GROMACS .gro file of N, CA and C in nm:
model
  480
    1MET      N    1   9.663   9.462   8.703
    1MET     CA    2   9.719   9.457   8.836
    1MET      C    3   9.737   9.311   8.877
    2ASP      N    4   9.849   9.283   8.937
    2ASP     CA    5   9.880   9.147   8.980
    2ASP      C    6   9.829   9.121   9.121
    3ILE      N    7   9.818   8.993   9.154
    3ILE     CA    8   9.786   8.950   9.290
    3ILE      C    9   9.914   8.966   9.371
    4VAL      N   10   9.902   9.020   9.491
    4VAL     CA   11  10.017   9.040   9.579
    4VAL      C   12   9.999   8.954   9.703
    5ARG      N   13  10.104   8.879   9.739
    5ARG     CA   14  10.102   8.799   9.862
    5ARG      C   15  10.184   8.871   9.966
    6ASN      N   16  10.122   8.905  10.078
    6ASN     CA   17  10.189   8.971  10.188
    6ASN      C   18  10.260   8.869  10.277
    7ALA      N   19  10.353   8.916  10.358
    7ALA     CA   20  10.430   8.829  10.447
    7ALA      C   21  10.341   8.752  10.544
    8ASP      N   22  10.227   8.809  10.582
    8ASP     CA   23  10.136   8.741  10.676
    8ASP      C   24  10.046   8.639  10.608
    9GLY      N   25  10.064   8.619  10.477
    9GLY     CA   26   9.985   8.520  10.404
    9GLY      C   27   9.862   8.577  10.337
   10THR      N   28   9.826   8.701  10.367
   10THR     CA   29   9.710   8.760  10.302
   10THR      C   30   9.742   8.788  10.155
   11LEU      N   31   9.638   8.789  10.074
   11LEU     CA   32   9.652   8.816   9.932
   11LEU      C   33   9.574   8.941   9.897
   12VAL      N   34   9.636   9.032   9.824
   12VAL     CA   35   9.569   9.151   9.774
   12VAL      C   36   9.528   9.121   9.632
   13VAL      N   37   9.397   9.120   9.609
   13VAL     CA   38   9.340   9.075   9.483
   13VAL      C   39   9.270   9.192   9.414
   14PRO      N   40   9.298   9.212   9.285
   14PRO     CA   41   9.224   9.316   9.213
   14PRO      C   42   9.080   9.272   9.187
   15VAL      N   43   8.987   9.363   9.204
   15VAL     CA   44   8.848   9.338   9.170
   15VAL      C   45   8.798   9.456   9.087
   16GLN      N   46   8.710   9.428   8.996
   16GLN     CA   47   8.655   9.534   8.913
   16GLN      C   48   8.562   9.622   8.995
   17PRO      N   49   8.571   9.754   8.978
   17PRO     CA   50   8.478   9.841   9.051
   17PRO      C   51   8.335   9.815   9.006
   18GLN      N   52   8.244   9.834   9.098
   18GLN     CA   53   8.103   9.814   9.066
   18GLN      C   54   8.053   9.929   8.980
   19ARG      N   55   7.963   9.896   8.891
   19ARG     CA   56   7.902  10.000   8.807
   19ARG      C   57   7.787  10.063   8.883
   20HIS      N   58   7.780  10.192   8.875
   20HIS     CA   59   7.674  10.266   8.941
   20HIS      C   60   7.591  10.338   8.836
   21PRO      N   61   7.459  10.330   8.845
   21PRO     CA   62   7.376  10.404   8.749
   21PRO      C   63   7.407  10.553   8.760
   22SER      N   64   7.409  10.620   8.646
   22SER     CA   65   7.446  10.762   8.647
   22SER      C   66   7.324  10.851   8.629
   23GLY      N   67   7.220  10.825   8.701
   23GLY     CA   68   7.101  10.910   8.699
   23GLY      C   69   7.039  10.917   8.563
   24GLY      N   70   6.998  11.038   8.520
   24GLY     CA   71   6.931  11.057   8.393
   24GLY      C   72   7.025  11.060   8.275
   25GLU      N   73   7.156  11.074   8.298
   25GLU     CA   74   7.250  11.087   8.187
   25GLU      C   75   7.252  10.964   8.098
   26SER      N   76   7.227  10.846   8.154
   26SER     CA   77   7.237  10.724   8.075
   26SER      C   78   7.124  10.712   7.973
   27ASP      N   79   7.021  10.800   7.983
   27ASP     CA   80   6.913  10.795   7.886
   27ASP      C   81   6.957  10.845   7.749
   28SER      N   82   7.052  10.938   7.747
   28SER     CA   83   7.098  10.989   7.619
   28SER      C   84   7.214  10.903   7.570
   29PRO      N   85   7.222  10.882   7.437
   29PRO     CA   86   7.329  10.797   7.384
   29PRO      C   87   7.467  10.849   7.419
   30ALA      N   88   7.490  10.979   7.412
   30ALA     CA   89   7.622  11.034   7.443
   30ALA      C   90   7.655  11.015   7.590
   31GLY      N   91   7.557  11.038   7.677
   31GLY     CA   92   7.581  11.022   7.821
   31GLY      C   93   7.614  10.879   7.856
   32GLY      N   94   7.544  10.784   7.795
   32GLY     CA   95   7.570  10.642   7.822
   32GLY      C   96   7.707  10.599   7.776
   33ALA      N   97   7.748  10.642   7.656
   33ALA     CA   98   7.880  10.607   7.603
   33ALA      C   99   7.989  10.672   7.685
   34GLU      N  100   7.967  10.798   7.723
   34GLU     CA  101   8.066  10.869   7.804
   34GLU      C  102   8.082  10.804   7.941
   35ALA      N  103   7.970  10.766   8.001
   35ALA     CA  104   7.976  10.699   8.132
   35ALA      C  105   8.047  10.565   8.120
   36GLU      N  106   8.025  10.494   8.010
   36GLU     CA  107   8.090  10.365   7.986
   36GLU      C  108   8.242  10.384   7.975
   37GLU      N  109   8.285  10.486   7.899
   37GLU     CA  110   8.429  10.511   7.884
   37GLU      C  111   8.492  10.548   8.018
   38THR      N  112   8.423  10.631   8.096
   38THR     CA  113   8.474  10.669   8.227
   38THR      C  114   8.486  10.548   8.316
   39GLN      N  115   8.386  10.460   8.315
   39GLN     CA  116   8.389  10.339   8.398
   39GLN      C  117   8.504  10.249   8.357
   40MET      N  118   8.528  10.235   8.227
   40MET     CA  119   8.634  10.146   8.180
   40MET      C  120   8.772  10.202   8.213
   41ALA      N  121   8.785  10.333   8.228
   41ALA     CA  122   8.914  10.395   8.257
   41ALA      C  123   8.951  10.385   8.405
   42LEU      N  124   8.855  10.351   8.490
   42LEU     CA  125   8.884  10.342   8.632
   42LEU      C  126   8.982  10.230   8.663
   43GLU      N  127   9.069  10.253   8.759
   43GLU     CA  128   9.161  10.149   8.806
   43GLU      C  129   9.080  10.047   8.886
   44PRO      N  130   9.120   9.921   8.877
   44PRO     CA  131   9.047   9.821   8.956
   44PRO      C  132   9.071   9.843   9.105
   45GLU      N  133   8.971   9.811   9.184
   45GLU     CA  134   8.982   9.818   9.328
   45GLU      C  135   9.048   9.690   9.376
   46THR      N  136   9.085   9.684   9.502
   46THR     CA  137   9.146   9.563   9.555
   46THR      C  138   9.069   9.512   9.675
   47ARG      N  139   9.093   9.386   9.705
   47ARG     CA  140   9.032   9.321   9.822
   47ARG      C  141   9.141   9.237   9.887
   48VAL      N  142   9.144   9.232  10.016
   48VAL     CA  143   9.240   9.150  10.088
   48VAL      C  144   9.171   9.021  10.130
   49LEU      N  145   9.230   8.907  10.090
   49LEU     CA  146   9.180   8.776  10.130
   49LEU      C  147   9.274   8.716  10.233
   50HIS      N  148   9.217   8.662  10.339
   50HIS     CA  149   9.295   8.597  10.444
   50HIS      C  150   9.285   8.445  10.427
   51PRO      N  151   9.391   8.373  10.468
   51PRO     CA  152   9.383   8.226  10.460
   51PRO      C  153   9.256   8.177  10.529
   52GLY      N  154   9.186   8.088  10.464
   52GLY     CA  155   9.062   8.033  10.518
   52GLY      C  156   8.938   8.099  10.462
   53GLU      N  157   8.951   8.218  10.402
   53GLU     CA  158   8.835   8.284  10.343
   53GLU      C  159   8.797   8.215  10.213
   54GLY      N  160   8.672   8.226  10.179
   54GLY     CA  161   8.624   8.169  10.055
   54GLY      C  162   8.700   8.225   9.936
   55GLY      N  163   8.747   8.137   9.851
   55GLY     CA  164   8.820   8.177   9.732
   55GLY      C  165   8.970   8.192   9.752
   56TYR      N  166   9.016   8.186   9.877
   56TYR     CA  167   9.158   8.208   9.905
   56TYR      C  168   9.245   8.104   9.834
   57ASP      N  169   9.208   7.977   9.844
   57ASP     CA  170   9.290   7.871   9.786
   57ASP      C  171   9.305   7.890   9.635
   58GLU      N  172   9.196   7.923   9.569
   58GLU     CA  173   9.199   7.942   9.425
   58GLU      C  174   9.286   8.061   9.388
   59VAL      N  175   9.276   8.171   9.465
   59VAL     CA  176   9.356   8.290   9.437
   59VAL      C  177   9.503   8.262   9.465
   60LEU      N  178   9.532   8.185   9.570
   60LEU     CA  179   9.671   8.149   9.598
   60LEU      C  180   9.729   8.067   9.482
   61ALA      N  181   9.650   7.978   9.425
   61ALA     CA  182   9.696   7.901   9.308
   61ALA      C  183   9.722   7.996   9.191
   62GLU      N  184   9.635   8.095   9.172
   62GLU     CA  185   9.656   8.193   9.066
   62GLU      C  186   9.782   8.275   9.091
   63TRP      N  187   9.804   8.315   9.218
   63TRP     CA  188   9.924   8.390   9.254
   63TRP      C  189  10.049   8.308   9.221
   64ASP      N  190  10.045   8.179   9.256
   64ASP     CA  191  10.160   8.093   9.231
   64ASP      C  192  10.188   8.084   9.081
   65LEU      N  193  10.085   8.069   9.001
   65LEU     CA  194  10.101   8.064   8.857
   65LEU      C  195  10.154   8.198   8.803
   66GLN      N  196  10.110   8.306   8.863
   66GLN     CA  197  10.155   8.439   8.824
   66GLN      C  198  10.307   8.455   8.846
   67GLN      N  199  10.362   8.386   8.946
   67GLN     CA  200  10.505   8.395   8.974
   67GLN      C  201  10.589   8.337   8.861
   68ASN      N  202  10.536   8.238   8.792
   68ASN     CA  203  10.606   8.174   8.682
   68ASN      C  204  10.503   8.128   8.579
   69PRO      N  205  10.458   8.218   8.494
   69PRO     CA  206  10.349   8.184   8.400
   69PRO      C  207  10.386   8.078   8.297
   70ASP      N  208  10.515   8.053   8.276
   70ASP     CA  209  10.556   7.954   8.178
   70ASP      C  210  10.567   7.814   8.237
   71ARG      N  211  10.541   7.801   8.368
   71ARG     CA  212  10.551   7.671   8.435
   71ARG      C  213  10.444   7.578   8.378
   72PRO      N  214  10.482   7.453   8.351
   72PRO     CA  215  10.380   7.359   8.302
   72PRO      C  216  10.279   7.328   8.413
   73PRO      N  217  10.167   7.267   8.378
   73PRO     CA  218  10.066   7.233   8.480
   73PRO      C  219  10.126   7.147   8.592
   74ALA      N  220  10.078   7.168   8.714
   74ALA     CA  221  10.128   7.094   8.830
   74ALA      C  222  10.093   6.946   8.818
   75VAL      N  223  10.193   6.864   8.848
   75VAL     CA  224  10.175   6.719   8.846
   75VAL      C  225  10.224   6.667   8.981
   76SER      N  226  10.141   6.590   9.046
   76SER     CA  227  10.175   6.536   9.176
   76SER      C  228  10.223   6.391   9.162
   77THR      N  229  10.344   6.366   9.212
   77THR     CA  230  10.395   6.228   9.213
   77THR      C  231  10.376   6.171   9.353
   78VAL      N  232  10.386   6.040   9.365
   78VAL     CA  233  10.368   5.976   9.494
   78VAL      C  234  10.474   6.024   9.593
   79THR      N  235  10.601   6.023   9.551
   79THR     CA  236  10.706   6.065   9.643
   79THR      C  237  10.699   6.214   9.673
   80GLY      N  238  10.661   6.293   9.574
   80GLY     CA  239  10.645   6.437   9.597
   80GLY      C  240  10.535   6.465   9.698
   81ARG      N  241  10.426   6.392   9.686
   81ARG     CA  242  10.314   6.411   9.780
   81ARG      C  243  10.353   6.364   9.921
   82GLN      N  244  10.425   6.253   9.930
   82GLN     CA  245  10.469   6.205  10.062
   82GLN      C  246  10.562   6.306  10.128
   83GLU      N  247  10.656   6.359  10.052
   83GLU     CA  248  10.746   6.459  10.108
   83GLU      C  249  10.670   6.587  10.144
   84ALA      N  250  10.574   6.623  10.062
   84ALA     CA  251  10.494   6.742  10.090
   84ALA      C  252  10.416   6.725  10.220
   85MET      N  253  10.361   6.605  10.242
   85MET     CA  254  10.287   6.580  10.366
   85MET      C  255  10.381   6.590  10.486
   86SER      N  256  10.500   6.531  10.476
   86SER     CA  257  10.597   6.540  10.585
   86SER      C  258  10.638   6.685  10.610
   87LEU      N  259  10.655   6.759  10.503
   87LEU     CA  260  10.695   6.899  10.513
   87LEU      C  261  10.588   6.982  10.584
   88ILE      N  262  10.464   6.967  10.543
   88ILE     CA  263  10.355   7.042  10.605
   88ILE      C  264  10.344   7.005  10.753
   89HIS      N  265  10.355   6.878  10.784
   89HIS     CA  266  10.349   6.833  10.923
   89HIS      C  267  10.465   6.892  11.004
   90ALA      N  268  10.585   6.889  10.949
   90ALA     CA  269  10.703   6.941  11.019
   90ALA      C  270  10.688   7.090  11.050
   91VAL      N  271  10.640   7.166  10.953
   91VAL     CA  272  10.623   7.310  10.975
   91VAL      C  273  10.512   7.335  11.077
   92ALA      N  274  10.401   7.263  11.064
   92ALA     CA  275  10.287   7.285  11.153
   92ALA      C  276  10.318   7.248  11.297
   93THR      N  277  10.402   7.149  11.319
   93THR     CA  278  10.428   7.103  11.455
   93THR      C  279  10.555   7.162  11.516
   94SER      N  280  10.633   7.235  11.437
   94SER     CA  281  10.754   7.295  11.494
   94SER      C  282  10.714   7.414  11.581
   95SER      N  283  10.797   7.441  11.680
   95SER     CA  284  10.764   7.550  11.774
   95SER      C  285  10.767   7.687  11.708
   96ASP      N  286  10.853   7.706  11.609
   96ASP     CA  287  10.864   7.838  11.546
   96ASP      C  288  10.805   7.841  11.404
   97HIS      N  289  10.748   7.730  11.360
   97HIS     CA  290  10.688   7.718  11.226
   97HIS      C  291  10.786   7.760  11.116
   98ALA      N  292  10.913   7.728  11.136
   98ALA     CA  293  11.016   7.765  11.039
   98ALA      C  294  11.006   7.677  10.914
   99VAL      N  295  11.001   7.741  10.800
   99VAL     CA  296  10.985   7.670  10.673
   99VAL      C  297  11.119   7.626  10.616
  100ALA      N  298  11.218   7.715  10.618
  100ALA     CA  299  11.347   7.686  10.554
  100ALA      C  300  11.414   7.559  10.606
  101PRO      N  301  11.423   7.536  10.738
  101PRO     CA  302  11.487   7.413  10.786
  101PRO      C  303  11.412   7.287  10.741
  102ALA      N  304  11.280   7.296  10.734
  102ALA     CA  305  11.201   7.180  10.690
  102ALA      C  306  11.226   7.152  10.542
  103ILE      N  307  11.240   7.255  10.461
  103ILE     CA  308  11.266   7.238  10.318
  103ILE      C  309  11.403   7.176  10.296
  104GLU      N  310  11.501   7.215  10.378
  104GLU     CA  311  11.637   7.162  10.363
  104GLU      C  312  11.642   7.011  10.379
  105LYS      N  313  11.548   6.953  10.449
  105LYS     CA  314  11.545   6.808  10.472
  105LYS      C  315  11.483   6.729  10.357
  106LEU      N  316  11.429   6.798  10.258
  106LEU     CA  317  11.362   6.730  10.146
  106LEU      C  318  11.464   6.671  10.049
  107ASP      N  319  11.431   6.555   9.995
  107ASP     CA  320  11.513   6.496   9.889
  107ASP      C  321  11.485   6.563   9.755
  108ASP      N  322  11.358   6.598   9.731
  108ASP     CA  323  11.319   6.657   9.603
  108ASP      C  324  11.221   6.772   9.626
  109PRO      N  325  11.277   6.892   9.658
  109PRO     CA  326  11.188   7.006   9.684
  109PRO      C  327  11.096   7.041   9.567
  110GLY      N  328  11.143   7.020   9.445
  110GLY     CA  329  11.060   7.051   9.327
  110GLY      C  330  10.936   6.963   9.321
  111ALA      N  331  10.953   6.834   9.350
  111ALA     CA  332  10.838   6.742   9.348
  111ALA      C  333  10.740   6.777   9.459
  112SER      N  334  10.792   6.819   9.574
  112SER     CA  335  10.705   6.859   9.685
  112SER      C  336  10.626   6.984   9.648
  113ALA      N  337  10.694   7.080   9.585
  113ALA     CA  338  10.626   7.202   9.542
  113ALA      C  339  10.516   7.171   9.441
  114GLU      N  340  10.544   7.083   9.347
  114GLU     CA  341  10.444   7.045   9.248
  114GLU      C  342  10.323   6.978   9.316
  115ALA      N  343  10.350   6.892   9.413
  115ALA     CA  344  10.240   6.826   9.485
  115ALA      C  345  10.155   6.930   9.558
  116LEU      N  346  10.218   7.028   9.619
  116LEU     CA  347  10.144   7.132   9.691
  116LEU      C  348  10.065   7.220   9.595
  117ARG      N  349  10.123   7.250   9.480
  117ARG     CA  350  10.049   7.326   9.378
  117ARG      C  351   9.927   7.247   9.333
  118HIS      N  352   9.944   7.119   9.317
  118HIS     CA  353   9.833   7.032   9.275
  118HIS      C  354   9.721   7.035   9.379
  119VAL      N  355   9.756   7.037   9.506
  119VAL     CA  356   9.657   7.047   9.614
  119VAL      C  357   9.581   7.178   9.603
  120LEU      N  358   9.653   7.288   9.584
  120LEU     CA  359   9.588   7.420   9.577
  120LEU      C  360   9.492   7.430   9.459
  121ILE      N  361   9.531   7.376   9.347
  121ILE     CA  362   9.447   7.384   9.228
  121ILE      C  363   9.311   7.319   9.253
  122GLY      N  364   9.309   7.217   9.338
  122GLY     CA  365   9.184   7.148   9.370
  122GLY      C  366   9.088   7.227   9.457
  123GLY      N  367   9.134   7.337   9.513
  123GLY     CA  368   9.047   7.421   9.595
  123GLY      C  369   9.038   7.375   9.740
  124VAL      N  370   8.942   7.431   9.810
  124VAL     CA  371   8.933   7.411   9.955
  124VAL      C  372   8.910   7.265   9.993
  125HIS      N  373   8.831   7.192   9.918
  125HIS     CA  374   8.806   7.051   9.952
  125HIS      C  375   8.934   6.968   9.935
  126SER      N  376   9.012   7.001   9.836
  126SER     CA  377   9.139   6.933   9.815
  126SER      C  378   9.234   6.960   9.932
  127VAL      N  379   9.236   7.084   9.980
  127VAL     CA  380   9.320   7.120  10.094
  127VAL      C  381   9.273   7.048  10.219
  128GLU      N  382   9.142   7.041  10.240
  128GLU     CA  383   9.088   6.969  10.356
  128GLU      C  384   9.126   6.821  10.351
  129ASP      N  385   9.112   6.760  10.235
  129ASP     CA  386   9.148   6.619  10.218
  129ASP      C  387   9.297   6.597  10.242
  130PHE      N  388   9.377   6.689  10.190
  130PHE     CA  389   9.522   6.679  10.208
  130PHE      C  390   9.559   6.690  10.357
  131ALA      N  391   9.495   6.781  10.429
  131ALA     CA  392   9.521   6.796  10.572
  131ALA      C  393   9.487   6.666  10.646
  132GLY      N  394   9.379   6.600  10.606
  132GLY     CA  395   9.343   6.471  10.664
  132GLY      C  396   9.446   6.364  10.633
  133GLU      N  397   9.497   6.365  10.510
  133GLU     CA  398   9.601   6.269  10.472
  133GLU      C  399   9.729   6.293  10.552
  134VAL      N  400   9.763   6.419  10.576
  134VAL     CA  401   9.882   6.452  10.654
  134VAL      C  402   9.867   6.394  10.794
  135ALA      N  403   9.751   6.414  10.856
  135ALA     CA  404   9.728   6.362  10.991
  135ALA      C  405   9.735   6.210  10.993
  136GLU      N  406   9.679   6.147  10.893
  136GLU     CA  407   9.680   6.001  10.886
  136GLU      C  408   9.822   5.947  10.866
  137ALA      N  409   9.898   6.012  10.780
  137ALA     CA  410  10.033   5.965  10.749
  137ALA      C  411  10.134   5.999  10.858
  138GLU      N  412  10.119   6.116  10.919
  138GLU     CA  413  10.218   6.165  11.014
  138GLU      C  414  10.175   6.152  11.160
  139GLY      N  415  10.048   6.127  11.181
  139GLY     CA  416   9.996   6.117  11.318
  139GLY      C  417   9.944   6.251  11.367
  140GLY      N  418   9.865   6.247  11.471
  140GLY     CA  419   9.810   6.369  11.528
  140GLY      C  420   9.676   6.406  11.467
  141GLU      N  421   9.628   6.519  11.510
  141GLU     CA  422   9.500   6.572  11.461
  141GLU      C  423   9.520   6.643  11.328
  142PRO      N  424   9.417   6.643  11.244
  142PRO     CA  425   9.429   6.717  11.117
  142PRO      C  426   9.449   6.866  11.142
  143ILE      N  427   9.533   6.925  11.061
  143ILE     CA  428   9.555   7.069  11.064
  143ILE      C  429   9.436   7.132  10.993
  144SER      N  430   9.392   7.247  11.037
  144SER     CA  431   9.280   7.313  10.970
  144SER      C  432   9.317   7.346  10.826
  145ALA      N  433   9.218   7.353  10.740
  145ALA     CA  434   9.242   7.390  10.600
  145ALA      C  435   9.305   7.529  10.593
  146HIS      N  436   9.262   7.617  10.682
  146HIS     CA  437   9.317   7.753  10.689
  146HIS      C  438   9.468   7.748  10.714
  147GLU      N  439   9.509   7.673  10.816
  147GLU     CA  440   9.651   7.664  10.851
  147GLU      C  441   9.729   7.590  10.742
  148THR      N  442   9.671   7.487  10.685
  148THR     CA  443   9.737   7.412  10.579
  148THR      C  444   9.763   7.503  10.459
  149THR      N  445   9.663   7.580  10.420
  149THR     CA  446   9.679   7.671  10.306
  149THR      C  447   9.786   7.775  10.335
  150LYS      N  448   9.786   7.827  10.454
  150LYS     CA  449   9.886   7.928  10.491
  150LYS      C  450  10.027   7.868  10.482
  151ILE      N  451  10.046   7.748  10.533
  151ILE     CA  452  10.178   7.684  10.527
  151ILE      C  453  10.217   7.656  10.382
  152ILE      N  454  10.123   7.609  10.302
  152ILE     CA  455  10.152   7.584  10.160
  152ILE      C  456  10.201   7.712  10.094
  153GLY      N  457  10.135   7.822  10.121
  153GLY     CA  458  10.178   7.951  10.065
  153GLY      C  459  10.319   7.989  10.108
  154GLU      N  460  10.349   7.967  10.235
  154GLU     CA  461  10.484   7.998  10.287
  154GLU      C  462  10.589   7.909  10.221
  155VAL      N  463  10.556   7.781  10.206
  155VAL     CA  464  10.650   7.687  10.143
  155VAL      C  465  10.676   7.726   9.997
  156LEU      N  466  10.570   7.754   9.923
  156LEU     CA  467  10.587   7.791   9.782
  156LEU      C  468  10.664   7.922   9.768
  157THR      N  469  10.642   8.015   9.858
  157THR     CA  470  10.718   8.140   9.856
  157THR      C  471  10.866   8.111   9.879
  158GLU      N  472  10.896   8.028   9.975
  158GLU     CA  473  11.035   7.993  10.007
  158GLU      C  474  11.102   7.919   9.891
  159LEU      N  475  11.028   7.830   9.827
  159LEU     CA  476  11.086   7.751   9.718
  159LEU      C  477  11.106   7.832   9.591
  160ASP      N  478  11.027   7.935   9.572
  160ASP     CA  479  11.041   8.019   9.452
  160ASP      C  480  11.152   8.117   9.477
   0.00000   0.00000   0.00000
């Protein structure tokens, strides 16, 4: 089962079902093997992760890789990172948080996407640091890591 990104930014993530002891049946070899086969045949359960929840950034990076598994590893360039910071700031401070108009103003959308992927791969601390860099470069207060991650997800969805 693949990771699914919903329009609201939440991610539906497959998780393995928990194993439950099967009473006295597991004492016999046939019962234990049969219970094992039944457990392995179960479909994985899912969990919904919201931006800002623990593990969200890492799962969003996995989702992005899932969209194009043949993509080479993300590489952040100086100009790509600068444009990415401007892009995140523009979306965060616009009244309607519109992503498409902000992307249209980029000189190199691919480099910006790579820089944002590089931020996500670093996890929550990388996102927090990036939000601080955005505030320092663009002015204003730092955007929360939660909001930054959500915007990054929207931008990557739009660019793909």
